[in-house]
């Protein structure tokens, strides 16, 4: 077929499909558009999600905290939780709250242990000793009350009892309280259970008595508060110093 025939066919095709204004007819364009668009008529499968609230209700899914008007303890725990969150760079409030609960539980246990420890220590302490450990001596004033009852205490009997048990530290304590009793009765000092050795020292006017009081106070502090175990020889030396001072006061 010659080139002219090809051109003729092409012009004829365009002449049929184009209108007089040189545009395709609306009917043809509409048919073309309808043929080119795919209409999906397949049924849609609906998905269902059950128990989402229960599934995602744990502490790890709490991202914000609601404010409330609870008491000071709740506010303190919240403050402590925020402190741990910032200190350890924790990313959620729930984890910080869990850490706070753990720390508080440990704190409670430590406090409980300390309270039990001090109660047991007070019971079995040498000063308490269940009224000197003898049922026949229950008429003697307990050691913990002697400082408040020095005028009623029989220090000779107390010292003899302590020496008999080789409890030299306790005997020295009795000697010191006996000395304060005599100084107070002689109106050299004004006894007060809250006063210190220094308070009594400045109340004494006699230089000689001040010197003896200073030495016996040193022995008392070293032996009693220092909690040093002394033997019989050391006790006898301290006993001699206290008896000498007692004789001076009397």
JSON list of C-alpha atoms in Angstrom, two decimals:
[
{"chain": "A", "resi": 1, "resn": "UNK", "atom": "CA", "xyz": [0.00, 0.00, 0.00]},
{"chain": "A", "resi": 2, "resn": "UNK", "atom": "CA", "xyz": [1.41, 3.42, -0.93]},
{"chain": "A", "resi": 3, "resn": "UNK", "atom": "CA", "xyz": [2.15, 6.22, 1.46]},
{"chain": "A", "resi": 4, "resn": "UNK", "atom": "CA", "xyz": [-0.78, 8.24, 0.18]},
{"chain": "A", "resi": 5, "resn": "UNK", "atom": "CA", "xyz": [-3.22, 5.51, 1.13]},
{"chain": "A", "resi": 6, "resn": "UNK", "atom": "CA", "xyz": [-1.82, 5.42, 4.67]},
{"chain": "A", "resi": 7, "resn": "UNK", "atom": "CA", "xyz": [-2.24, 9.14, 5.00]},
{"chain": "A", "resi": 8, "resn": "UNK", "atom": "CA", "xyz": [-5.77, 8.92, 3.72]},
{"chain": "A", "resi": 9, "resn": "UNK", "atom": "CA", "xyz": [-6.76, 6.31, 6.27]},
{"chain": "A", "resi": 10, "resn": "UNK", "atom": "CA", "xyz": [-5.23, 8.34, 9.11]},
{"chain": "A", "resi": 11, "resn": "UNK", "atom": "CA", "xyz": [-7.06, 11.54, 8.10]},
{"chain": "A", "resi": 12, "resn": "UNK", "atom": "CA", "xyz": [-10.26, 9.58, 7.72]},
{"chain": "A", "resi": 13, "resn": "UNK", "atom": "CA", "xyz": [-9.91, 8.16, 11.25]},
{"chain": "A", "resi": 14, "resn": "UNK", "atom": "CA", "xyz": [-9.37, 11.58, 12.75]},
{"chain": "A", "resi": 15, "resn": "UNK", "atom": "CA", "xyz": [-12.19, 13.00, 10.75]},
{"chain": "A", "resi": 16, "resn": "UNK", "atom": "CA", "xyz": [-14.62, 10.47, 12.24]},
{"chain": "A", "resi": 17, "resn": "UNK", "atom": "CA", "xyz": [-13.50, 10.89, 15.86]},
{"chain": "A", "resi": 18, "resn": "UNK", "atom": "CA", "xyz": [-13.21, 14.66, 15.97]},
{"chain": "A", "resi": 19, "resn": "UNK", "atom": "CA", "xyz": [-16.21, 16.98, 15.92]},
{"chain": "A", "resi": 20, "resn": "UNK", "atom": "CA", "xyz": [-16.46, 20.11, 13.86]},
{"chain": "A", "resi": 21, "resn": "UNK", "atom": "CA", "xyz": [-14.59, 22.16, 16.57]},
{"chain": "A", "resi": 22, "resn": "UNK", "atom": "CA", "xyz": [-11.68, 19.73, 16.59]},
{"chain": "A", "resi": 23, "resn": "UNK", "atom": "CA", "xyz": [-12.67, 18.05, 19.99]},
{"chain": "A", "resi": 24, "resn": "UNK", "atom": "CA", "xyz": [-13.69, 14.53, 20.81]},
{"chain": "A", "resi": 25, "resn": "UNK", "atom": "CA", "xyz": [-17.41, 14.02, 21.40]},
{"chain": "A", "resi": 26, "resn": "UNK", "atom": "CA", "xyz": [-18.59, 13.71, 25.03]},
{"chain": "A", "resi": 27, "resn": "UNK", "atom": "CA", "xyz": [-20.19, 10.36, 24.38]},
{"chain": "A", "resi": 28, "resn": "UNK", "atom": "CA", "xyz": [-16.92, 8.84, 23.22]},
{"chain": "A", "resi": 29, "resn": "UNK", "atom": "CA", "xyz": [-14.94, 10.31, 26.13]},
{"chain": "A", "resi": 30, "resn": "UNK", "atom": "CA", "xyz": [-17.55, 9.03, 28.59]},
{"chain": "A", "resi": 31, "resn": "UNK", "atom": "CA", "xyz": [-17.31, 5.53, 27.16]},
{"chain": "A", "resi": 32, "resn": "UNK", "atom": "CA", "xyz": [-13.53, 5.63, 27.30]},
{"chain": "A", "resi": 33, "resn": "UNK", "atom": "CA", "xyz": [-13.60, 6.81, 30.97]},
{"chain": "A", "resi": 34, "resn": "UNK", "atom": "CA", "xyz": [-16.05, 4.12, 31.99]},
{"chain": "A", "resi": 35, "resn": "UNK", "atom": "CA", "xyz": [-13.96, 1.44, 30.33]},
{"chain": "A", "resi": 36, "resn": "UNK", "atom": "CA", "xyz": [-10.74, 2.64, 32.06]},
{"chain": "A", "resi": 37, "resn": "UNK", "atom": "CA", "xyz": [-12.04, 2.84, 35.72]},
{"chain": "A", "resi": 38, "resn": "UNK", "atom": "CA", "xyz": [-12.14, -0.41, 37.70]},
{"chain": "A", "resi": 39, "resn": "UNK", "atom": "CA", "xyz": [-15.03, -0.76, 40.11]},
{"chain": "A", "resi": 40, "resn": "UNK", "atom": "CA", "xyz": [-14.21, -2.97, 43.14]},
{"chain": "A", "resi": 41, "resn": "UNK", "atom": "CA", "xyz": [-17.30, -4.93, 44.11]},
{"chain": "A", "resi": 42, "resn": "UNK", "atom": "CA", "xyz": [-15.58, -7.50, 46.33]},
{"chain": "A", "resi": 43, "resn": "UNK", "atom": "CA", "xyz": [-17.17, -7.87, 49.84]},
{"chain": "A", "resi": 44, "resn": "UNK", "atom": "CA", "xyz": [-15.33, -6.08, 52.71]},
{"chain": "A", "resi": 45, "resn": "UNK", "atom": "CA", "xyz": [-14.16, -8.23, 55.62]},
{"chain": "A", "resi": 46, "resn": "UNK", "atom": "CA", "xyz": [-14.82, -6.48, 58.91]},
{"chain": "A", "resi": 47, "resn": "UNK", "atom": "CA", "xyz": [-12.24, -6.92, 61.66]},
{"chain": "A", "resi": 48, "resn": "UNK", "atom": "CA", "xyz": [-13.20, -6.87, 65.33]},
{"chain": "A", "resi": 49, "resn": "UNK", "atom": "CA", "xyz": [-10.99, -6.14, 68.34]},
{"chain": "A", "resi": 50, "resn": "UNK", "atom": "CA", "xyz": [-12.10, -7.50, 71.69]},
{"chain": "A", "resi": 51, "resn": "UNK", "atom": "CA", "xyz": [-10.99, -6.61, 75.22]},
{"chain": "A", "resi": 52, "resn": "UNK", "atom": "CA", "xyz": [-8.61, -3.84, 74.14]},
{"chain": "A", "resi": 53, "resn": "UNK", "atom": "CA", "xyz": [-9.23, -1.99, 77.37]},
{"chain": "A", "resi": 54, "resn": "UNK", "atom": "CA", "xyz": [-8.30, -4.99, 79.50]},
{"chain": "A", "resi": 55, "resn": "UNK", "atom": "CA", "xyz": [-5.32, -5.88, 77.34]},
{"chain": "A", "resi": 56, "resn": "UNK", "atom": "CA", "xyz": [-3.74, -2.42, 77.51]},
{"chain": "A", "resi": 57, "resn": "UNK", "atom": "CA", "xyz": [-4.70, -1.46, 81.05]},
{"chain": "A", "resi": 58, "resn": "UNK", "atom": "CA", "xyz": [-1.38, -2.33, 82.76]},
{"chain": "A", "resi": 59, "resn": "UNK", "atom": "CA", "xyz": [1.00, 0.14, 84.38]},
{"chain": "A", "resi": 60, "resn": "UNK", "atom": "CA", "xyz": [3.24, 0.15, 81.31]},
{"chain": "A", "resi": 61, "resn": "UNK", "atom": "CA", "xyz": [0.43, 1.73, 79.28]},
{"chain": "A", "resi": 62, "resn": "UNK", "atom": "CA", "xyz": [-0.22, 4.66, 81.66]},
{"chain": "A", "resi": 63, "resn": "UNK", "atom": "CA", "xyz": [1.33, 7.68, 79.95]},
{"chain": "A", "resi": 64, "resn": "UNK", "atom": "CA", "xyz": [-0.15, 10.49, 81.96]},
{"chain": "A", "resi": 65, "resn": "UNK", "atom": "CA", "xyz": [-1.23, 10.98, 85.54]},
{"chain": "A", "resi": 66, "resn": "UNK", "atom": "CA", "xyz": [-4.45, 12.54, 86.69]},
{"chain": "A", "resi": 67, "resn": "UNK", "atom": "CA", "xyz": [-4.31, 15.09, 89.47]},
{"chain": "A", "resi": 68, "resn": "UNK", "atom": "CA", "xyz": [-6.25, 14.56, 92.66]},
{"chain": "A", "resi": 69, "resn": "UNK", "atom": "CA", "xyz": [-6.70, 16.03, 96.10]},
{"chain": "A", "resi": 70, "resn": "UNK", "atom": "CA", "xyz": [-5.31, 13.15, 98.14]},
{"chain": "A", "resi": 71, "resn": "UNK", "atom": "CA", "xyz": [-3.54, 13.56, 101.46]},
{"chain": "A", "resi": 72, "resn": "UNK", "atom": "CA", "xyz": [0.03, 14.56, 102.22]},
{"chain": "A", "resi": 73, "resn": "UNK", "atom": "CA", "xyz": [1.31, 10.96, 102.09]},
{"chain": "A", "resi": 74, "resn": "UNK", "atom": "CA", "xyz": [0.09, 10.50, 98.50]},
{"chain": "A", "resi": 75, "resn": "UNK", "atom": "CA", "xyz": [1.59, 13.85, 97.52]},
{"chain": "A", "resi": 76, "resn": "UNK", "atom": "CA", "xyz": [4.85, 12.86, 99.16]},
{"chain": "A", "resi": 77, "resn": "UNK", "atom": "CA", "xyz": [4.95, 9.57, 97.25]},
{"chain": "A", "resi": 78, "resn": "UNK", "atom": "CA", "xyz": [4.22, 11.44, 94.03]},
{"chain": "A", "resi": 79, "resn": "UNK", "atom": "CA", "xyz": [7.06, 13.88, 94.75]},
{"chain": "A", "resi": 80, "resn": "UNK", "atom": "CA", "xyz": [9.40, 10.99, 95.55]},
{"chain": "A", "resi": 81, "resn": "UNK", "atom": "CA", "xyz": [8.33, 9.22, 92.36]},
{"chain": "A", "resi": 82, "resn": "UNK", "atom": "CA", "xyz": [9.10, 12.33, 90.31]},
{"chain": "A", "resi": 83, "resn": "UNK", "atom": "CA", "xyz": [12.47, 12.62, 92.05]},
{"chain": "A", "resi": 84, "resn": "UNK", "atom": "CA", "xyz": [13.44, 9.04, 91.14]},
{"chain": "A", "resi": 85, "resn": "UNK", "atom": "CA", "xyz": [12.12, 9.53, 87.62]},
{"chain": "A", "resi": 86, "resn": "UNK", "atom": "CA", "xyz": [14.42, 12.51, 87.06]},
{"chain": "A", "resi": 87, "resn": "UNK", "atom": "CA", "xyz": [17.33, 10.99, 88.96]},
{"chain": "A", "resi": 88, "resn": "UNK", "atom": "CA", "xyz": [17.41, 7.68, 87.06]},
{"chain": "A", "resi": 89, "resn": "UNK", "atom": "CA", "xyz": [15.97, 9.03, 83.77]},
{"chain": "A", "resi": 90, "resn": "UNK", "atom": "CA", "xyz": [12.92, 6.72, 83.91]},
{"chain": "A", "resi": 91, "resn": "UNK", "atom": "CA", "xyz": [10.68, 7.06, 80.87]},
{"chain": "A", "resi": 92, "resn": "UNK", "atom": "CA", "xyz": [7.26, 6.34, 82.44]},
{"chain": "A", "resi": 93, "resn": "UNK", "atom": "CA", "xyz": [5.44, 7.38, 85.60]},
{"chain": "A", "resi": 94, "resn": "UNK", "atom": "CA", "xyz": [4.43, 3.76, 86.23]},
{"chain": "A", "resi": 95, "resn": "UNK", "atom": "CA", "xyz": [8.02, 2.54, 86.47]},
{"chain": "A", "resi": 96, "resn": "UNK", "atom": "CA", "xyz": [8.94, 5.44, 88.74]},
{"chain": "A", "resi": 97, "resn": "UNK", "atom": "CA", "xyz": [5.96, 4.64, 90.98]},
{"chain": "A", "resi": 98, "resn": "UNK", "atom": "CA", "xyz": [7.02, 0.98, 91.20]},
{"chain": "A", "resi": 99, "resn": "UNK", "atom": "CA", "xyz": [10.55, 2.01, 92.20]},
{"chain": "A", "resi": 100, "resn": "UNK", "atom": "CA", "xyz": [9.12, 4.34, 94.83]},
{"chain": "A", "resi": 101, "resn": "UNK", "atom": "CA", "xyz": [7.04, 1.53, 96.33]},
{"chain": "A", "resi": 102, "resn": "UNK", "atom": "CA", "xyz": [10.10, -0.75, 96.50]},
{"chain": "A", "resi": 103, "resn": "UNK", "atom": "CA", "xyz": [12.22, 1.94, 98.20]},
{"chain": "A", "resi": 104, "resn": "UNK", "atom": "CA", "xyz": [9.49, 2.67, 100.76]},
{"chain": "A", "resi": 105, "resn": "UNK", "atom": "CA", "xyz": [9.08, -1.02, 101.58]},
{"chain": "A", "resi": 106, "resn": "UNK", "atom": "CA", "xyz": [12.82, -1.33, 102.19]},
{"chain": "A", "resi": 107, "resn": "UNK", "atom": "CA", "xyz": [12.65, 1.78, 104.38]},
{"chain": "A", "resi": 108, "resn": "UNK", "atom": "CA", "xyz": [9.82, 0.28, 106.45]},
{"chain": "A", "resi": 109, "resn": "UNK", "atom": "CA", "xyz": [11.79, -2.93, 106.97]},
{"chain": "A", "resi": 110, "resn": "UNK", "atom": "CA", "xyz": [14.91, -1.04, 108.07]},
{"chain": "A", "resi": 111, "resn": "UNK", "atom": "CA", "xyz": [12.92, 1.08, 110.54]},
{"chain": "A", "resi": 112, "resn": "UNK", "atom": "CA", "xyz": [11.26, -2.02, 111.96]},
{"chain": "A", "resi": 113, "resn": "UNK", "atom": "CA", "xyz": [14.62, -3.77, 112.40]},
{"chain": "A", "resi": 114, "resn": "UNK", "atom": "CA", "xyz": [16.11, -0.71, 114.12]},
{"chain": "A", "resi": 115, "resn": "UNK", "atom": "CA", "xyz": [13.18, -0.44, 116.52]},
{"chain": "A", "resi": 116, "resn": "UNK", "atom": "CA", "xyz": [13.43, -4.13, 117.43]},
{"chain": "A", "resi": 117, "resn": "UNK", "atom": "CA", "xyz": [17.21, -3.81, 117.81]},
{"chain": "A", "resi": 118, "resn": "UNK", "atom": "CA", "xyz": [17.00, -0.91, 120.26]},
{"chain": "A", "resi": 119, "resn": "UNK", "atom": "CA", "xyz": [14.22, -2.58, 122.26]},
{"chain": "A", "resi": 120, "resn": "UNK", "atom": "CA", "xyz": [16.25, -5.77, 122.60]},
{"chain": "A", "resi": 121, "resn": "UNK", "atom": "CA", "xyz": [19.39, -3.82, 123.42]},
{"chain": "A", "resi": 122, "resn": "UNK", "atom": "CA", "xyz": [17.57, -1.90, 126.15]},
{"chain": "A", "resi": 123, "resn": "UNK", "atom": "CA", "xyz": [16.32, -5.16, 127.66]},
{"chain": "A", "resi": 124, "resn": "UNK", "atom": "CA", "xyz": [19.62, -7.04, 127.69]},
{"chain": "A", "resi": 125, "resn": "UNK", "atom": "CA", "xyz": [21.88, -4.06, 128.35]},
{"chain": "A", "resi": 126, "resn": "UNK", "atom": "CA", "xyz": [24.15, -4.41, 131.34]},
{"chain": "A", "resi": 127, "resn": "UNK", "atom": "CA", "xyz": [22.51, -1.41, 132.95]},
{"chain": "A", "resi": 128, "resn": "UNK", "atom": "CA", "xyz": [19.10, -3.06, 132.90]},
{"chain": "A", "resi": 129, "resn": "UNK", "atom": "CA", "xyz": [20.10, -6.61, 133.68]},
{"chain": "A", "resi": 130, "resn": "UNK", "atom": "CA", "xyz": [16.59, -7.46, 134.97]},
{"chain": "A", "resi": 131, "resn": "UNK", "atom": "CA", "xyz": [17.14, -5.66, 138.28]},
{"chain": "A", "resi": 132, "resn": "UNK", "atom": "CA", "xyz": [20.67, -7.02, 138.65]},
{"chain": "A", "resi": 133, "resn": "UNK", "atom": "CA", "xyz": [19.68, -10.52, 137.58]},
{"chain": "A", "resi": 134, "resn": "UNK", "atom": "CA", "xyz": [18.62, -11.68, 141.06]},
{"chain": "A", "resi": 135, "resn": "UNK", "atom": "CA", "xyz": [15.03, -12.11, 142.15]},
{"chain": "A", "resi": 136, "resn": "UNK", "atom": "CA", "xyz": [16.02, -11.50, 145.78]},
{"chain": "A", "resi": 137, "resn": "UNK", "atom": "CA", "xyz": [17.28, -7.98, 144.95]},
{"chain": "A", "resi": 138, "resn": "UNK", "atom": "CA", "xyz": [14.03, -6.59, 143.54]},
{"chain": "A", "resi": 139, "resn": "UNK", "atom": "CA", "xyz": [13.82, -4.04, 146.35]},
{"chain": "A", "resi": 140, "resn": "UNK", "atom": "CA", "xyz": [16.93, -2.30, 144.96]},
{"chain": "A", "resi": 141, "resn": "UNK", "atom": "CA", "xyz": [16.22, 0.67, 142.69]},
{"chain": "A", "resi": 142, "resn": "UNK", "atom": "CA", "xyz": [16.73, -0.21, 138.99]},
{"chain": "A", "resi": 143, "resn": "UNK", "atom": "CA", "xyz": [19.90, 1.24, 137.52]},
{"chain": "A", "resi": 144, "resn": "UNK", "atom": "CA", "xyz": [18.01, 3.29, 134.96]},
{"chain": "A", "resi": 145, "resn": "UNK", "atom": "CA", "xyz": [16.16, 5.10, 137.80]},
{"chain": "A", "resi": 146, "resn": "UNK", "atom": "CA", "xyz": [19.05, 5.71, 140.18]},
{"chain": "A", "resi": 147, "resn": "UNK", "atom": "CA", "xyz": [20.04, 9.05, 138.62]},
{"chain": "A", "resi": 148, "resn": "UNK", "atom": "CA", "xyz": [16.57, 10.35, 139.50]},
{"chain": "A", "resi": 149, "resn": "UNK", "atom": "CA", "xyz": [16.67, 8.80, 142.97]},
{"chain": "A", "resi": 150, "resn": "UNK", "atom": "CA", "xyz": [20.21, 9.35, 144.24]},
{"chain": "A", "resi": 151, "resn": "UNK", "atom": "CA", "xyz": [18.98, 10.52, 147.66]},
{"chain": "A", "resi": 152, "resn": "UNK", "atom": "CA", "xyz": [17.06, 7.27, 148.25]},
{"chain": "A", "resi": 153, "resn": "UNK", "atom": "CA", "xyz": [19.71, 4.93, 146.83]},
{"chain": "A", "resi": 154, "resn": "UNK", "atom": "CA", "xyz": [21.92, 2.84, 149.14]},
{"chain": "A", "resi": 155, "resn": "UNK", "atom": "CA", "xyz": [25.18, 3.19, 147.23]},
{"chain": "A", "resi": 156, "resn": "UNK", "atom": "CA", "xyz": [27.19, 1.06, 149.63]},
{"chain": "A", "resi": 157, "resn": "UNK", "atom": "CA", "xyz": [24.90, -1.90, 148.95]},
{"chain": "A", "resi": 158, "resn": "UNK", "atom": "CA", "xyz": [24.85, -1.21, 145.22]},
{"chain": "A", "resi": 159, "resn": "UNK", "atom": "CA", "xyz": [28.64, -1.02, 145.00]},
{"chain": "A", "resi": 160, "resn": "UNK", "atom": "CA", "xyz": [29.05, -4.19, 147.05]},
{"chain": "A", "resi": 161, "resn": "UNK", "atom": "CA", "xyz": [26.61, -6.02, 144.73]},
{"chain": "A", "resi": 162, "resn": "UNK", "atom": "CA", "xyz": [28.44, -4.83, 141.60]},
{"chain": "A", "resi": 163, "resn": "UNK", "atom": "CA", "xyz": [31.85, -5.80, 143.04]},
{"chain": "A", "resi": 164, "resn": "UNK", "atom": "CA", "xyz": [30.54, -9.24, 143.95]},
{"chain": "A", "resi": 165, "resn": "UNK", "atom": "CA", "xyz": [29.61, -9.76, 140.28]},
{"chain": "A", "resi": 166, "resn": "UNK", "atom": "CA", "xyz": [32.98, -8.33, 139.12]},
{"chain": "A", "resi": 167, "resn": "UNK", "atom": "CA", "xyz": [31.05, -5.63, 137.32]},
{"chain": "A", "resi": 168, "resn": "UNK", "atom": "CA", "xyz": [33.63, -2.93, 137.95]},
{"chain": "A", "resi": 169, "resn": "UNK", "atom": "CA", "xyz": [32.26, -0.50, 135.39]},
{"chain": "A", "resi": 170, "resn": "UNK", "atom": "CA", "xyz": [28.90, -0.44, 137.14]},
{"chain": "A", "resi": 171, "resn": "UNK", "atom": "CA", "xyz": [30.59, -0.05, 140.53]},
{"chain": "A", "resi": 172, "resn": "UNK", "atom": "CA", "xyz": [32.44, 3.05, 139.25]},
{"chain": "A", "resi": 173, "resn": "UNK", "atom": "CA", "xyz": [29.15, 4.49, 138.05]},
{"chain": "A", "resi": 174, "resn": "UNK", "atom": "CA", "xyz": [27.69, 4.03, 141.51]},
{"chain": "A", "resi": 175, "resn": "UNK", "atom": "CA", "xyz": [30.75, 5.68, 143.06]},
{"chain": "A", "resi": 176, "resn": "UNK", "atom": "CA", "xyz": [30.32, 8.71, 140.82]},
{"chain": "A", "resi": 177, "resn": "UNK", "atom": "CA", "xyz": [26.59, 9.08, 141.61]},
{"chain": "A", "resi": 178, "resn": "UNK", "atom": "CA", "xyz": [27.35, 8.63, 145.30]},
{"chain": "A", "resi": 179, "resn": "UNK", "atom": "CA", "xyz": [29.89, 11.43, 145.02]},
{"chain": "A", "resi": 180, "resn": "UNK", "atom": "CA", "xyz": [27.32, 13.73, 143.39]},
{"chain": "A", "resi": 181, "resn": "UNK", "atom": "CA", "xyz": [24.85, 12.88, 146.14]},
{"chain": "A", "resi": 182, "resn": "UNK", "atom": "CA", "xyz": [27.33, 13.88, 148.89]},
{"chain": "A", "resi": 183, "resn": "UNK", "atom": "CA", "xyz": [28.39, 17.06, 147.06]},
{"chain": "A", "resi": 184, "resn": "UNK", "atom": "CA", "xyz": [24.74, 18.05, 146.70]},
{"chain": "A", "resi": 185, "resn": "UNK", "atom": "CA", "xyz": [23.92, 17.30, 150.34]},
{"chain": "A", "resi": 186, "resn": "UNK", "atom": "CA", "xyz": [26.94, 19.38, 151.36]},
{"chain": "A", "resi": 187, "resn": "UNK", "atom": "CA", "xyz": [25.52, 22.20, 149.19]},
{"chain": "A", "resi": 188, "resn": "UNK", "atom": "CA", "xyz": [28.71, 22.31, 147.14]},
{"chain": "A", "resi": 189, "resn": "UNK", "atom": "CA", "xyz": [26.74, 21.67, 143.94]},
{"chain": "A", "resi": 190, "resn": "UNK", "atom": "CA", "xyz": [23.05, 21.72, 142.97]},
{"chain": "A", "resi": 191, "resn": "UNK", "atom": "CA", "xyz": [22.31, 18.27, 141.58]},
{"chain": "A", "resi": 192, "resn": "UNK", "atom": "CA", "xyz": [20.34, 18.03, 138.36]},
{"chain": "A", "resi": 193, "resn": "UNK", "atom": "CA", "xyz": [20.13, 14.95, 136.20]},
{"chain": "A", "resi": 194, "resn": "UNK", "atom": "CA", "xyz": [20.47, 17.14, 133.08]},
{"chain": "A", "resi": 195, "resn": "UNK", "atom": "CA", "xyz": [23.73, 18.76, 134.16]},
{"chain": "A", "resi": 196, "resn": "UNK", "atom": "CA", "xyz": [27.16, 17.74, 132.85]},
{"chain": "A", "resi": 197, "resn": "UNK", "atom": "CA", "xyz": [30.50, 17.24, 134.59]},
{"chain": "A", "resi": 198, "resn": "UNK", "atom": "CA", "xyz": [31.56, 20.69, 133.43]},
{"chain": "A", "resi": 199, "resn": "UNK", "atom": "CA", "xyz": [28.47, 22.25, 135.01]},
{"chain": "A", "resi": 200, "resn": "UNK", "atom": "CA", "xyz": [29.32, 20.69, 138.36]},
{"chain": "A", "resi": 201, "resn": "UNK", "atom": "CA", "xyz": [33.00, 21.59, 138.03]},
{"chain": "A", "resi": 202, "resn": "UNK", "atom": "CA", "xyz": [32.23, 25.33, 137.73]},
{"chain": "A", "resi": 203, "resn": "UNK", "atom": "CA", "xyz": [29.85, 25.18, 140.68]},
{"chain": "A", "resi": 204, "resn": "UNK", "atom": "CA", "xyz": [32.63, 24.00, 143.03]},
{"chain": "A", "resi": 205, "resn": "UNK", "atom": "CA", "xyz": [34.41, 26.90, 144.70]},
{"chain": "A", "resi": 206, "resn": "UNK", "atom": "CA", "xyz": [37.25, 25.03, 146.39]},
{"chain": "A", "resi": 207, "resn": "UNK", "atom": "CA", "xyz": [40.30, 24.58, 144.17]},
{"chain": "A", "resi": 208, "resn": "UNK", "atom": "CA", "xyz": [41.26, 21.38, 145.98]},
{"chain": "A", "resi": 209, "resn": "UNK", "atom": "CA", "xyz": [37.81, 19.88, 145.48]},
{"chain": "A", "resi": 210, "resn": "UNK", "atom": "CA", "xyz": [37.84, 21.00, 141.85]},
{"chain": "A", "resi": 211, "resn": "UNK", "atom": "CA", "xyz": [41.09, 19.14, 141.31]},
{"chain": "A", "resi": 212, "resn": "UNK", "atom": "CA", "xyz": [39.75, 15.93, 142.88]},
{"chain": "A", "resi": 213, "resn": "UNK", "atom": "CA", "xyz": [36.43, 16.24, 141.03]},
{"chain": "A", "resi": 214, "resn": "UNK", "atom": "CA", "xyz": [38.24, 16.72, 137.73]},
{"chain": "A", "resi": 215, "resn": "UNK", "atom": "CA", "xyz": [40.27, 13.54, 138.28]},
{"chain": "A", "resi": 216, "resn": "UNK", "atom": "CA", "xyz": [37.36, 11.37, 139.41]},
{"chain": "A", "resi": 217, "resn": "UNK", "atom": "CA", "xyz": [35.23, 12.69, 136.51]},
{"chain": "A", "resi": 218, "resn": "UNK", "atom": "CA", "xyz": [38.00, 11.65, 134.15]},
{"chain": "A", "resi": 219, "resn": "UNK", "atom": "CA", "xyz": [38.04, 8.15, 135.64]},
{"chain": "A", "resi": 220, "resn": "UNK", "atom": "CA", "xyz": [34.26, 7.91, 135.37]},
{"chain": "A", "resi": 221, "resn": "UNK", "atom": "CA", "xyz": [34.13, 9.07, 131.74]},
{"chain": "A", "resi": 222, "resn": "UNK", "atom": "CA", "xyz": [37.00, 6.81, 130.73]},
{"chain": "A", "resi": 223, "resn": "UNK", "atom": "CA", "xyz": [35.64, 3.69, 132.42]},
{"chain": "A", "resi": 224, "resn": "UNK", "atom": "CA", "xyz": [31.89, 4.11, 132.07]},
{"chain": "A", "resi": 225, "resn": "UNK", "atom": "CA", "xyz": [31.34, 5.97, 128.81]},
{"chain": "A", "resi": 226, "resn": "UNK", "atom": "CA", "xyz": [34.46, 4.54, 127.21]},
{"chain": "A", "resi": 227, "resn": "UNK", "atom": "CA", "xyz": [33.05, 1.06, 127.93]},
{"chain": "A", "resi": 228, "resn": "UNK", "atom": "CA", "xyz": [36.50, -0.28, 128.77]},
{"chain": "A", "resi": 229, "resn": "UNK", "atom": "CA", "xyz": [36.66, -3.49, 130.73]},
{"chain": "A", "resi": 230, "resn": "UNK", "atom": "CA", "xyz": [38.94, -2.98, 133.71]},
{"chain": "A", "resi": 231, "resn": "UNK", "atom": "CA", "xyz": [40.52, -5.59, 135.93]},
{"chain": "A", "resi": 232, "resn": "UNK", "atom": "CA", "xyz": [40.52, -5.69, 139.71]},
{"chain": "A", "resi": 233, "resn": "UNK", "atom": "CA", "xyz": [43.81, -3.78, 140.07]},
{"chain": "A", "resi": 234, "resn": "UNK", "atom": "CA", "xyz": [42.59, -0.90, 137.92]},
{"chain": "A", "resi": 235, "resn": "UNK", "atom": "CA", "xyz": [39.31, -0.87, 139.80]},
{"chain": "A", "resi": 236, "resn": "UNK", "atom": "CA", "xyz": [41.06, -0.69, 143.17]},
{"chain": "A", "resi": 237, "resn": "UNK", "atom": "CA", "xyz": [43.04, 2.38, 142.07]},
{"chain": "A", "resi": 238, "resn": "UNK", "atom": "CA", "xyz": [39.90, 4.14, 140.89]},
{"chain": "A", "resi": 239, "resn": "UNK", "atom": "CA", "xyz": [38.03, 3.05, 144.02]},
{"chain": "A", "resi": 240, "resn": "UNK", "atom": "CA", "xyz": [40.78, 4.61, 146.20]},
{"chain": "A", "resi": 241, "resn": "UNK", "atom": "CA", "xyz": [40.46, 7.94, 144.38]},
{"chain": "A", "resi": 242, "resn": "UNK", "atom": "CA", "xyz": [36.68, 8.02, 144.82]},
{"chain": "A", "resi": 243, "resn": "UNK", "atom": "CA", "xyz": [36.84, 7.08, 148.52]},
{"chain": "A", "resi": 244, "resn": "UNK", "atom": "CA", "xyz": [39.45, 9.76, 149.13]},
{"chain": "A", "resi": 245, "resn": "UNK", "atom": "CA", "xyz": [37.21, 12.35, 147.50]},
{"chain": "A", "resi": 246, "resn": "UNK", "atom": "CA", "xyz": [34.17, 11.15, 149.48]},
{"chain": "A", "resi": 247, "resn": "UNK", "atom": "CA", "xyz": [36.15, 11.51, 152.71]},
{"chain": "A", "resi": 248, "resn": "UNK", "atom": "CA", "xyz": [37.09, 15.06, 151.73]},
{"chain": "A", "resi": 249, "resn": "UNK", "atom": "CA", "xyz": [33.48, 16.01, 151.17]},
{"chain": "A", "resi": 250, "resn": "UNK", "atom": "CA", "xyz": [32.29, 14.40, 154.37]}
]
